[in-house]
Amino acid sequence: MEIYAAMNTDGFDIRSANQLSLMHEGIRIALDPTSSQIKGLRQHAGAARFAYNICLAHVIEERKKGNKVSTSFYGLRKWWNQNKEEKAPWWRECSKEAYAGGCESLALAYKNYFEGKKNGRNVGCPKVKYRNRSRPSFSYTTGSFGPVEGDPYRLKLPRIGSVHTFENVKHRIHGGRVLRMTVSEDGGRWYACLLVEREEFFKPARTTDRQAGVDLGIKTHAILSDGTVFENPKYLERSERKLKKAQKALSRKQKGSNRWEKQRRKVNRLHARIRHQREDHAHKMTTQLVKDYDTIVIEDLSVKGMVQDHKLAKSVQDAGFYQIRRMLEYKCAQRGRTLKVIDRYEPSSKRCSRCGHVKTKLGLEERTYRCENCGFEADRDLNAAINILAAGSAPEAKNGRGENGRPALAGSFQGSVNQRGLTVSDLELSLATGICKL
């Protein structure tokens, strides 16, 4: 079991209120550029893509000749600086940071490729980036860039100018130092992603003395062990008819024409809208969970295995299970909550939350759990959520320092059955669910 929290050996949070800590945070801010600035943004993105492709062609050519060639960032940037006058005499029109970003992207791609090949992972070799198939983006790491003094609604982009933003940049960064700025286009809009380093006072959320097991699903997005239900909005299904119509119109246009490009951007905007709706729903759900519960227990779902079922793959991907877990991890860390992740092979759906009996088979069409041993009946997702909470409260659970999180309970019952005929599992289920069998 994985537990995301800072704890002492007794299982209590050791971080005090207003604790000072140095942290790196990513902040995404929507830009409001003018027409001339949009032209400059696309020009810089094209420059980064050109540097990536020209360095890739150099590496492939040298490797075909049997020569040793450096694929590190410094090696690629050195080759680019030596050959940029010949390969791109117009390079002064854009910031040098755009070309350096292209070299850095290629170096990272080769690093992932070689490490994946060494570790047996299926990572493809870097390929050419095409204008219509890759996301326009470029980065700034050195020089004068970032917030503008005296105007909190502007960002300074070298060679492009001062770009207006839709949000208060000064308020978002909270006096931090901007280490890196990546500008990219998503769904027809331009965004600036700032990597900010700052010292922040850590303020834990108010203690609620409540804990919840969370069962993620498709029919209902999430159901908690106390019966709370989060409905699945199914944003892709809602917009699927409009998306199909737009994609059909795109397929009927001549590829590469102006009308094809215009329709392609329309399809991209639809995909971006669906993605933003899904992300907004996940943020609201996870924020409410972290606000209402001190301890949250979830499953370690194998999304890669779940999408192998072609009948459920689209619904599983639309649910965004990994995105929910990622948000819970960092939000629990920020608010001083405890997040526990139980083993993916725990039979939470097949186990009876009353007697602990495990079914051999349980089909997806069975929405009501009926225990063959004690006759207990409940919604299968609610039953699974109760079992997830019980598994997260088990005596063998470890805290953040590898110690037993509940030493008193573990030491009180050494045998499998106590004097009243109850197993340790029964006691755990009673403590977790509030259903006492004593």
Short mmCIF file of C-alpha atoms in Angstrom, two decimals:
data_model
loop_
_atom_site.label_atom_id
_atom_site.label_comp_id
_atom_site.label_asym_id
_atom_site.label_seq_id
_atom_site.Cartn_x
_atom_site.Cartn_y
_atom_site.Cartn_z
CA MET A 1 0.00 0.00 0.00
CA GLU A 2 1.20 3.49 -0.83
CA ILE A 3 0.51 6.36 1.57
CA TYR A 4 1.05 9.97 0.56
CA ALA A 5 1.60 12.00 3.74
CA ALA A 6 4.30 13.27 6.05
CA MET A 7 3.93 11.27 9.27
CA ASN A 8 5.87 10.39 12.37
CA THR A 9 6.25 6.85 13.66
CA ASP A 10 2.88 7.06 15.42
CA GLY A 11 1.06 7.86 12.20
CA PHE A 12 0.41 11.54 12.96
CA ASP A 13 1.16 14.43 10.64
CA ILE A 14 4.44 16.06 11.74
CA ARG A 15 3.96 19.23 9.65
CA SER A 16 2.87 22.11 11.84
CA ALA A 17 0.67 24.97 10.73
CA ASN A 18 2.41 27.74 8.77
CA GLN A 19 5.44 25.53 8.10
CA LEU A 20 7.82 27.16 5.61
CA SER A 21 8.88 25.02 2.63
CA LEU A 22 10.54 25.60 -0.74
CA MET A 23 8.50 24.29 -3.63
CA HIS A 24 8.25 24.26 -7.42
CA GLU A 25 4.82 24.83 -8.89
CA GLY A 26 3.51 24.86 -12.45
CA ILE A 27 1.08 27.66 -13.29
CA ARG A 28 -0.86 27.85 -16.55
CA ILE A 29 -2.06 31.28 -17.67
CA ALA A 30 -4.22 32.04 -20.73
CA LEU A 31 -2.78 34.70 -23.05
CA ASP A 32 -4.64 37.39 -24.99
CA PRO A 33 -2.21 38.26 -27.81
CA THR A 34 -2.83 40.67 -30.65
CA SER A 35 -2.84 39.56 -34.30
CA SER A 36 0.79 40.59 -34.81
CA GLN A 37 1.80 38.85 -31.58
CA ILE A 38 0.05 35.63 -32.69
CA LYS A 39 2.15 35.77 -35.84
CA GLY A 40 5.28 36.08 -33.69
CA LEU A 41 4.20 33.21 -31.43
CA ARG A 42 3.70 30.92 -34.41
CA GLN A 43 7.02 32.04 -35.88
CA HIS A 44 8.84 31.14 -32.65
CA ALA A 45 7.06 27.78 -32.46
CA GLY A 46 8.11 27.11 -36.06
CA ALA A 47 11.70 28.03 -35.19
CA ALA A 48 11.73 25.53 -32.32
CA ARG A 49 10.33 22.86 -34.63
CA PHE A 50 12.92 23.69 -37.31
CA ALA A 51 15.81 23.36 -34.83
CA TYR A 52 14.38 20.03 -33.65
CA ASN A 53 14.09 18.66 -37.20
CA ILE A 54 17.47 19.92 -38.45
CA CYS A 55 19.28 18.46 -35.42
CA LEU A 56 17.39 15.19 -35.86
CA ALA A 57 18.46 15.01 -39.52
CA HIS A 58 22.07 15.63 -38.44
CA VAL A 59 21.97 12.81 -35.84
CA ILE A 60 20.39 10.33 -38.30
CA GLU A 61 22.91 11.18 -41.02
CA GLU A 62 25.92 10.80 -38.70
CA ARG A 63 24.65 7.50 -37.30
CA LYS A 64 24.13 6.13 -40.82
CA LYS A 65 27.76 6.96 -41.58
CA GLY A 66 28.84 5.10 -38.46
CA ASN A 67 30.16 8.22 -36.73
CA LYS A 68 29.74 8.96 -33.06
CA VAL A 69 27.35 11.84 -32.47
CA SER A 70 26.26 13.47 -29.23
CA THR A 71 22.53 13.49 -28.51
CA SER A 72 22.85 15.51 -25.30
CA PHE A 73 21.37 18.98 -25.05
CA TYR A 74 24.78 20.64 -24.90
CA GLY A 75 26.10 18.61 -27.85
CA LEU A 76 23.09 19.40 -30.05
CA ARG A 77 23.10 23.08 -29.11
CA LYS A 78 26.84 23.31 -29.87
CA TRP A 79 26.28 21.80 -33.34
CA TRP A 80 23.37 24.19 -33.95
CA ASN A 81 25.41 27.27 -32.97
CA GLN A 82 28.22 26.18 -35.30
CA ASN A 83 25.92 25.61 -38.30
CA LYS A 84 23.01 28.05 -37.84
CA GLU A 85 24.43 30.66 -40.24
CA GLU A 86 24.50 28.06 -43.01
CA LYS A 87 21.33 26.14 -42.19
CA ALA A 88 19.15 29.10 -41.15
CA PRO A 89 20.50 32.55 -42.12
CA TRP A 90 17.23 34.04 -40.88
CA TRP A 91 17.73 32.78 -37.30
CA ARG A 92 18.02 36.33 -35.86
CA GLU A 93 14.32 36.95 -36.48
CA CYS A 94 13.45 34.81 -33.43
CA SER A 95 14.80 34.54 -29.92
CA LYS A 96 17.72 32.15 -29.43
CA GLU A 97 15.66 30.48 -26.70
CA ALA A 98 13.28 29.03 -29.31
CA TYR A 99 16.11 27.15 -31.05
CA ALA A 100 17.60 26.04 -27.72
CA GLY A 101 14.17 24.67 -26.76
CA GLY A 102 14.06 22.58 -29.94
CA CYS A 103 17.49 21.11 -29.16
CA GLU A 104 16.41 20.40 -25.59
CA SER A 105 13.25 18.58 -26.76
CA LEU A 106 15.28 16.36 -29.10
CA ALA A 107 17.83 15.58 -26.38
CA LEU A 108 15.02 14.56 -24.02
CA ALA A 109 13.40 12.42 -26.73
CA TYR A 110 16.67 10.54 -27.35
CA LYS A 111 17.23 10.13 -23.61
CA ASN A 112 13.79 8.54 -23.21
CA TYR A 113 14.44 6.34 -26.25
CA PHE A 114 17.80 5.01 -25.05
CA GLU A 115 16.65 4.52 -21.45
CA GLY A 116 13.48 2.77 -22.61
CA LYS A 117 15.44 0.49 -24.89
CA LYS A 118 17.79 -0.35 -22.02
CA ASN A 119 14.97 -1.05 -19.56
CA GLY A 120 12.81 -2.98 -22.01
CA ARG A 121 10.10 -0.33 -22.39
CA ASN A 122 8.45 0.32 -25.73
CA VAL A 123 9.63 3.87 -26.49
CA GLY A 124 9.74 4.96 -30.13
CA CYS A 125 12.70 6.60 -31.78
CA PRO A 126 12.39 10.40 -32.27
CA LYS A 127 10.63 11.34 -35.51
CA VAL A 128 10.24 14.46 -37.62
CA LYS A 129 7.77 17.05 -36.30
CA TYR A 130 5.26 18.25 -38.87
CA ARG A 131 3.52 21.60 -38.65
CA ASN A 132 0.00 20.17 -38.76
CA ARG A 133 0.67 17.19 -36.48
CA SER A 134 2.59 18.66 -33.57
CA ARG A 135 1.54 21.16 -30.92
CA PRO A 136 3.14 24.59 -31.46
CA SER A 137 5.30 25.39 -28.43
CA PHE A 138 8.58 26.98 -27.38
CA SER A 139 10.29 27.83 -24.08
CA TYR A 140 12.28 30.56 -22.33
CA THR A 141 14.84 29.57 -19.71
CA THR A 142 17.30 32.50 -19.72
CA GLY A 143 17.07 36.21 -20.33
CA SER A 144 14.46 38.76 -19.34
CA PHE A 145 11.05 37.08 -19.47
CA GLY A 146 8.03 36.66 -17.22
CA PRO A 147 5.94 39.17 -15.24
CA VAL A 148 6.01 42.86 -16.15
CA GLU A 149 6.69 45.37 -13.38
CA GLY A 150 3.76 47.67 -12.82
CA ASP A 151 1.23 45.64 -14.84
CA PRO A 152 0.09 42.33 -13.28
CA TYR A 153 -1.92 41.42 -16.39
CA ARG A 154 1.06 41.18 -18.76
CA LEU A 155 3.90 38.78 -19.52
CA LYS A 156 7.14 39.74 -21.24
CA LEU A 157 8.16 37.49 -24.13
CA PRO A 158 11.52 38.45 -25.72
CA ARG A 159 11.29 39.33 -29.44
CA ILE A 160 7.48 39.19 -29.24
CA GLY A 161 6.72 41.90 -26.72
CA SER A 162 4.48 42.40 -23.72
CA VAL A 163 1.48 40.08 -24.06
CA HIS A 164 -1.79 40.71 -22.23
CA THR A 165 -3.14 37.89 -20.01
CA PHE A 166 -6.63 37.01 -18.83
CA GLU A 167 -5.43 36.48 -15.24
CA ASN A 168 -3.49 38.42 -12.64
CA VAL A 169 0.03 37.00 -13.00
CA LYS A 170 1.31 38.61 -9.80
CA HIS A 171 -1.51 37.03 -7.81
CA ARG A 172 -0.90 33.59 -9.31
CA ILE A 173 2.85 33.42 -8.66
CA HIS A 174 2.60 34.87 -5.09
CA GLY A 175 6.01 36.55 -5.23
CA GLY A 176 7.81 33.46 -6.53
CA ARG A 177 10.73 33.34 -8.94
CA VAL A 178 9.93 32.23 -12.50
CA LEU A 179 12.49 29.64 -13.62
CA ARG A 180 11.01 28.66 -16.97
CA MET A 181 8.19 29.73 -19.26
CA THR A 182 6.73 27.49 -21.96
CA VAL A 183 4.32 29.02 -24.47
CA SER A 184 2.00 26.67 -26.39
CA GLU A 185 -1.22 26.65 -28.40
CA ASP A 186 -4.12 24.46 -27.33
CA GLY A 187 -7.47 24.45 -29.07
CA GLY A 188 -6.91 27.78 -30.80
CA ARG A 189 -5.80 29.61 -27.64
CA TRP A 190 -2.29 30.41 -26.45
CA TYR A 191 -1.13 29.61 -22.93
CA ALA A 192 2.00 30.34 -20.89
CA CYS A 193 3.10 27.67 -18.41
CA LEU A 194 5.32 29.13 -15.69
CA LEU A 195 7.59 27.04 -13.50
CA VAL A 196 7.69 29.01 -10.25
CA GLU A 197 10.00 28.51 -7.29
CA ARG A 198 8.74 30.05 -4.08
CA GLU A 199 8.68 29.73 -0.32
CA GLU A 200 5.17 29.08 0.82
CA PHE A 201 3.54 28.83 4.22
CA PHE A 202 1.96 25.41 4.50
CA LYS A 203 -1.49 25.71 6.06
CA PRO A 204 -3.22 22.37 6.69
CA ALA A 205 -6.97 22.18 6.23
CA ARG A 206 -9.28 22.01 9.22
CA THR A 207 -9.49 18.51 10.72
CA THR A 208 -12.79 16.73 10.06
CA ASP A 209 -12.06 13.31 11.65
CA ARG A 210 -13.65 11.67 8.63
CA GLN A 211 -12.27 9.07 6.24
CA ALA A 212 -13.60 7.71 2.96
CA GLY A 213 -12.98 4.86 0.58
CA VAL A 214 -13.42 5.91 -3.06
CA ASP A 215 -14.53 3.49 -5.77
CA LEU A 216 -14.04 4.96 -9.24
CA GLY A 217 -16.24 3.73 -12.05
CA ILE A 218 -17.96 4.46 -15.33
CA LYS A 219 -21.66 4.37 -14.47
CA THR A 220 -21.01 6.62 -11.47
CA HIS A 221 -17.74 8.52 -11.58
CA ALA A 222 -17.07 7.88 -7.90
CA ILE A 223 -18.99 6.50 -4.95
CA LEU A 224 -17.75 6.90 -1.38
CA SER A 225 -18.01 4.48 1.52
CA ASP A 226 -20.49 6.80 3.28
CA GLY A 227 -22.86 6.68 0.29
CA THR A 228 -21.89 9.96 -1.39
CA VAL A 229 -22.16 9.67 -5.17
CA PHE A 230 -20.41 11.72 -7.88
CA GLU A 231 -22.19 11.28 -11.19
CA ASN A 232 -20.18 10.72 -14.37
CA PRO A 233 -20.88 13.69 -16.70
CA LYS A 234 -19.57 11.76 -19.78
CA TYR A 235 -18.48 14.86 -21.64
CA LEU A 236 -17.20 12.94 -24.66
CA GLU A 237 -20.55 11.20 -25.11
CA ARG A 238 -22.36 14.54 -24.86
CA SER A 239 -20.27 16.13 -27.59
CA GLU A 240 -19.79 13.03 -29.73
CA ARG A 241 -22.51 13.90 -32.24
CA LYS A 242 -21.08 17.39 -32.82
CA LEU A 243 -17.56 15.96 -33.00
CA LYS A 244 -18.55 13.33 -35.58
CA LYS A 245 -20.17 15.99 -37.73
CA ALA A 246 -17.04 18.18 -37.61
CA GLN A 247 -14.72 15.26 -38.38
CA LYS A 248 -16.89 14.18 -41.30
CA ALA A 249 -16.71 17.70 -42.73
CA LEU A 250 -12.92 17.62 -42.30
CA SER A 251 -12.62 14.32 -44.18
CA ARG A 252 -14.49 15.78 -47.18
CA LYS A 253 -12.10 18.68 -47.68
CA GLN A 254 -8.88 18.57 -49.65
CA LYS A 255 -6.00 17.98 -47.27
CA GLY A 256 -3.70 20.99 -47.02
CA SER A 257 -6.21 23.52 -48.37
CA ASN A 258 -7.28 26.64 -46.48
CA ARG A 259 -10.74 25.22 -45.80
CA TRP A 260 -9.19 21.96 -44.53
CA GLU A 261 -6.94 23.94 -42.16
CA LYS A 262 -9.90 25.99 -40.92
CA GLN A 263 -11.97 22.84 -40.26
CA ARG A 264 -9.01 21.11 -38.57
CA ARG A 265 -8.77 23.97 -36.10
CA LYS A 266 -12.50 23.64 -35.42
CA VAL A 267 -12.08 19.93 -34.59
CA ASN A 268 -9.15 20.78 -32.32
CA ARG A 269 -11.27 23.34 -30.47
CA LEU A 270 -13.97 20.73 -29.85
CA HIS A 271 -11.42 18.27 -28.45
CA ALA A 272 -9.96 21.01 -26.25
CA ARG A 273 -13.40 21.91 -24.90
CA ILE A 274 -14.10 18.29 -23.94
CA ARG A 275 -10.70 18.00 -22.28
CA HIS A 276 -11.19 21.22 -20.31
CA GLN A 277 -14.66 20.14 -19.15
CA ARG A 278 -13.27 16.81 -17.95
CA GLU A 279 -10.42 18.55 -16.13
CA ASP A 280 -12.78 21.06 -14.48
CA HIS A 281 -15.03 18.27 -13.17
CA ALA A 282 -12.03 16.34 -11.81
CA HIS A 283 -10.75 19.47 -10.03
CA LYS A 284 -14.11 20.14 -8.37
CA MET A 285 -14.54 16.52 -7.26
CA THR A 286 -11.03 16.10 -5.84
CA THR A 287 -11.15 19.49 -4.09
CA GLN A 288 -14.38 18.51 -2.34
CA LEU A 289 -12.88 15.17 -1.27
CA VAL A 290 -9.77 16.80 0.19
CA LYS A 291 -11.89 19.44 1.93
CA ASP A 292 -14.34 16.99 3.55
CA TYR A 293 -12.12 14.03 4.54
CA ASP A 294 -8.89 13.66 6.53
CA THR A 295 -8.05 10.24 5.03
CA ILE A 296 -8.87 9.13 1.48
CA VAL A 297 -8.37 5.56 0.28
CA ILE A 298 -8.35 4.68 -3.44
CA GLU A 299 -7.44 1.69 -5.58
CA ASP A 300 -4.32 1.34 -7.72
CA LEU A 301 -6.24 0.88 -10.97
CA SER A 302 -4.58 -0.62 -14.05
CA VAL A 303 -5.97 1.74 -16.68
CA LYS A 304 -3.70 0.22 -19.33
CA GLY A 305 -5.33 -3.16 -18.76
CA MET A 306 -8.85 -1.72 -18.59
CA VAL A 307 -8.61 -0.10 -22.04
CA GLN A 308 -7.81 -3.49 -23.59
CA ASP A 309 -11.57 -4.15 -23.53
CA HIS A 310 -12.66 -2.43 -26.75
CA LYS A 311 -16.24 -2.11 -25.46
CA LEU A 312 -15.17 -0.06 -22.44
CA ALA A 313 -11.99 1.64 -23.69
CA LYS A 314 -13.65 4.91 -24.74
CA SER A 315 -15.61 5.24 -21.49
CA VAL A 316 -12.55 4.41 -19.37
CA GLN A 317 -10.43 7.02 -21.10
CA ASP A 318 -13.21 9.60 -20.83
CA ALA A 319 -13.44 9.00 -17.06
CA GLY A 320 -9.81 10.11 -16.51
CA PHE A 321 -8.97 7.81 -13.59
CA TYR A 322 -5.25 8.64 -13.56
CA GLN A 323 -5.97 12.36 -13.65
CA ILE A 324 -8.12 12.03 -10.52
CA ARG A 325 -5.38 10.12 -8.69
CA ARG A 326 -2.73 12.67 -9.71
CA MET A 327 -4.86 15.56 -8.44
CA LEU A 328 -5.56 13.78 -5.15
CA GLU A 329 -1.84 13.16 -4.61
CA TYR A 330 -0.74 16.78 -4.81
CA LYS A 331 -3.87 18.27 -3.21
CA CYS A 332 -3.58 15.95 -0.19
CA ALA A 333 0.07 16.94 0.14
CA GLN A 334 -0.82 20.64 -0.01
CA ARG A 335 -3.67 20.46 2.52
CA GLY A 336 -2.10 18.00 4.98
CA ARG A 337 -4.45 15.12 4.17
CA THR A 338 -3.53 11.42 3.96
CA LEU A 339 -4.02 9.52 0.71
CA LYS A 340 -3.75 5.72 0.80
CA VAL A 341 -3.55 3.55 -2.33
CA ILE A 342 -4.41 -0.12 -1.83
CA ASP A 343 -3.12 -2.97 -3.97
CA ARG A 344 -4.74 -3.35 -7.38
CA TYR A 345 -5.34 -7.07 -6.77
CA GLU A 346 -7.49 -6.48 -3.69
CA PRO A 347 -10.92 -8.11 -4.48
CA SER A 348 -12.90 -5.07 -3.37
CA SER A 349 -15.85 -5.74 -5.67
CA LYS A 350 -16.06 -9.48 -4.98
CA ARG A 351 -15.68 -9.29 -1.18
CA CYS A 352 -18.73 -8.98 1.06
CA SER A 353 -18.41 -5.89 3.26
CA ARG A 354 -20.37 -7.61 6.08
CA CYS A 355 -18.89 -11.11 6.43
CA GLY A 356 -15.76 -10.94 4.24
CA HIS A 357 -16.80 -13.76 1.89
CA VAL A 358 -15.19 -13.48 -1.57
CA LYS A 359 -17.12 -14.46 -4.69
CA THR A 360 -15.36 -16.46 -7.38
CA LYS A 361 -17.11 -14.58 -10.21
CA LEU A 362 -18.86 -11.23 -10.48
CA GLY A 363 -19.94 -10.03 -13.92
CA LEU A 364 -20.11 -6.37 -14.91
CA GLU A 365 -23.84 -6.71 -15.56
CA GLU A 366 -24.47 -7.49 -11.85
CA ARG A 367 -25.05 -4.04 -10.35
CA THR A 368 -26.29 -5.37 -6.99
CA TYR A 369 -23.95 -7.38 -4.78
CA ARG A 370 -25.63 -10.42 -3.17
CA CYS A 371 -23.57 -12.40 -0.70
CA GLU A 372 -24.00 -16.18 -0.95
CA ASN A 373 -22.78 -16.66 2.62
CA CYS A 374 -24.76 -14.18 4.74
CA GLY A 375 -27.40 -12.90 2.29
CA PHE A 376 -26.15 -9.29 2.42
CA GLU A 377 -27.33 -7.10 -0.47
CA ALA A 378 -25.98 -3.70 -1.51
CA ASP A 379 -25.03 -1.69 -4.55
CA ARG A 380 -21.84 -3.24 -5.90
CA ASP A 381 -19.99 0.08 -6.07
CA LEU A 382 -20.95 1.02 -2.51
CA ASN A 383 -19.88 -2.42 -1.32
CA ALA A 384 -16.53 -1.97 -3.10
CA ALA A 385 -16.03 1.49 -1.56
CA ILE A 386 -16.58 0.09 1.95
CA ASN A 387 -14.08 -2.68 1.27
CA ILE A 388 -11.53 -0.16 -0.06
CA LEU A 389 -11.81 1.85 3.16
CA ALA A 390 -11.46 -1.34 5.23
CA ALA A 391 -8.35 -2.36 3.27
CA GLY A 392 -6.85 1.08 3.83
CA SER A 393 -7.56 0.78 7.59
CA ALA A 394 -6.08 -2.72 7.88
CA PRO A 395 -3.55 -3.33 10.72
CA GLU A 396 -0.81 -4.25 8.25
CA ALA A 397 -1.01 -0.78 6.69
CA LYS A 398 2.23 1.19 6.89
CA ASN A 399 2.57 4.91 7.35
CA GLY A 400 4.93 7.28 5.54
CA ARG A 401 7.97 6.11 7.56
CA GLY A 402 7.34 2.39 7.08
CA GLU A 403 6.02 1.89 10.63
CA ASN A 404 2.73 0.31 11.67
CA GLY A 405 0.04 2.96 11.41
CA ARG A 406 -2.16 1.35 14.12
CA PRO A 407 0.12 -0.35 16.67
CA ALA A 408 -2.52 -0.62 19.41
CA LEU A 409 -4.96 -2.61 17.29
CA ALA A 410 -2.24 -4.77 15.82
CA GLY A 411 -0.88 -5.64 19.26
CA SER A 412 -4.24 -6.28 20.92
CA PHE A 413 -5.33 -9.21 18.75
CA GLN A 414 -2.56 -11.65 18.04
CA GLY A 415 -4.83 -14.57 17.11
CA SER A 416 -7.09 -14.83 14.10
CA VAL A 417 -10.25 -15.00 16.27
CA ASN A 418 -10.91 -13.22 19.58
CA GLN A 419 -13.04 -14.37 22.53
CA ARG A 420 -16.28 -13.23 20.89
CA GLY A 421 -15.61 -15.21 17.73
CA LEU A 422 -14.76 -12.17 15.61
CA THR A 423 -11.78 -12.13 13.31
CA VAL A 424 -9.45 -9.15 12.99
CA SER A 425 -10.99 -8.58 9.56
CA ASP A 426 -14.44 -8.28 11.16
CA LEU A 427 -13.15 -5.73 13.64
CA GLU A 428 -11.49 -3.72 10.89
CA LEU A 429 -14.67 -3.73 8.84
CA SER A 430 -16.66 -2.61 11.88
CA LEU A 431 -14.27 0.25 12.62
CA ALA A 432 -14.18 1.32 8.98
CA THR A 433 -17.89 1.14 8.22
CA GLY A 434 -19.44 1.93 11.58
CA ILE A 435 -21.40 -1.38 11.51
CA CYS A 436 -20.59 -2.96 14.87
CA LYS A 437 -21.17 -6.70 15.20
CA LEU A 438 -20.23 -6.98 18.91
#
